[in-house]
């Protein structure tokens, strides 16, 4: 890469030291010679500057973040594209944030106390409120995108895949973007995202902070996405105060209308709970940001509630600098506790509801896995009221289902397979021939869909579709004259300090990735997941060789005293 220590960008930004290297680029410490301040420079890798999809994402990160001014959002000061040493460069000039990403803190501590968790969630909600007020949905809230300064201030980063209602859409209907472990159910199904989608991701983050493990994990991105859609989260540890438990459970509701409608409402609820009060009743409206820029309003059932005005000033987090949580998770929570008799009655009711829900989910799983005995090859179609899996899939009165392989060319075959099975088709797979690859006339990643037989419908329910899949990455010979169907998958970035990846040593399979594909849609199954009396999750163990998350990581520079300088995501 053309950037190195001592080089300058735009005759103004002098590179002084490397911070980190990731899958999409590099982050450097630099000095703004005009203003005399330390900044961070995020440089897109040269191999991606020729790919329009990566450039658009990079430009969007600059434009979206620069449009926001909030103490809980890492600032972007400038953006530029230039040619240096014969290479085309695209770079962001960003706020230099001293601190650590939340994922690293969780790896070090295992889990946080209730007070620490609420402080993180409140500040993150404040930052999101500024984005939501500006008509943006972040779509990739996760511990790796939250930075915590030494004084406890939390900063949101990486608005690269944020959705703005006044911008041209970057993805077609049904495409999923985000990180599988933190996707909302509607994101996992390719539905329209809302501010409540970010609230769900905050709920997942809050669960991970206070339980020490993620609520949903699996062996593949598809398995994780299906869990987000269909499965209630496991019970939180028994030592979690009931108010905090109720707060996180509401944020994790499968139905967006049952959650807090946006970051401001969530932050207000966090502060009410932190003050010892109950979770506020649903009183606000959920705004759906449509592809056409219009807003559709869903009115949830209202009830009595207390309104708390959220503060826009950042809150500090002294508890994060104290000792780690004890093995039993004990904390100094002082919130009012519910009457034990009421708690027992409530838990019995939730347990009964949980048993009923498990039965329904099990029945649904049985239907999906039944048929010819192949889990991925056949399934009953979604029940009444289930939305179709993509805008192009529809069922006629005669039962025929519309299908066009053009909607799936270039997408990951495993995800397409899951989606088509969810629509009621039987799916087979074979390697694409050389002729089929040439006819595609686009660059294709390994395991990408090339074509299908039949190529289009309408098709009868249960019809067999044979997907032709690229056995390895393919690029047309005259690559300059054809359009690429999808961006290349960047390699997982190497941890900057040798022992921490994006997961920060979290005890989970190495499946975390930023998803950019289409998965099965099904109707939401639970609006407020119940808490059962099952034992809490075991405390996590910290791995010395954690898996890296691709393609977004947070850059961290540790000094000799153990502090870290962290800037954004690659």
XYZ file of C-alpha atoms in Angstrom, residues 106 109-114 116-117 203-215 234-241 244-245 327-329 507 536-541:
42
model
C -15.764 -8.396 27.351
C -13.763 -9.492 31.979
C -16.085 -12.223 30.785
C -19.197 -10.244 31.660
C -20.160 -6.849 33.063
C -22.196 -5.882 36.094
C -25.736 -4.561 35.764
C -21.800 -1.293 33.711
C -24.189 -2.851 31.213
C -30.592 -5.962 23.161
C -28.266 -8.686 21.889
C -25.293 -6.587 22.959
C -26.817 -6.005 26.398
C -27.496 -9.722 26.813
C -23.875 -10.490 25.932
C -22.578 -7.881 28.377
C -24.579 -9.145 31.333
C -24.561 -12.890 30.573
C -21.053 -13.212 29.172
C -22.254 -15.091 26.083
C -24.278 -14.205 23.017
C -27.926 -15.274 23.027
C -31.750 -18.554 26.710
C -32.493 -17.367 30.261
C -30.120 -14.771 31.651
C -28.126 -15.558 34.803
C -30.216 -15.674 37.964
C -28.328 -12.739 39.502
C -29.503 -10.300 36.810
C -31.988 -7.836 38.401
C -32.598 -5.227 33.700
C -33.872 -8.592 32.541
C -17.648 -15.706 39.184
C -21.193 -15.704 40.554
C -21.929 -12.433 38.785
C -16.213 -18.662 23.591
C -27.879 -19.574 33.754
C -25.282 -19.919 31.006
C -21.881 -21.011 32.137
C -19.269 -18.299 32.570
C -17.166 -18.013 29.413
C -13.556 -18.955 29.151
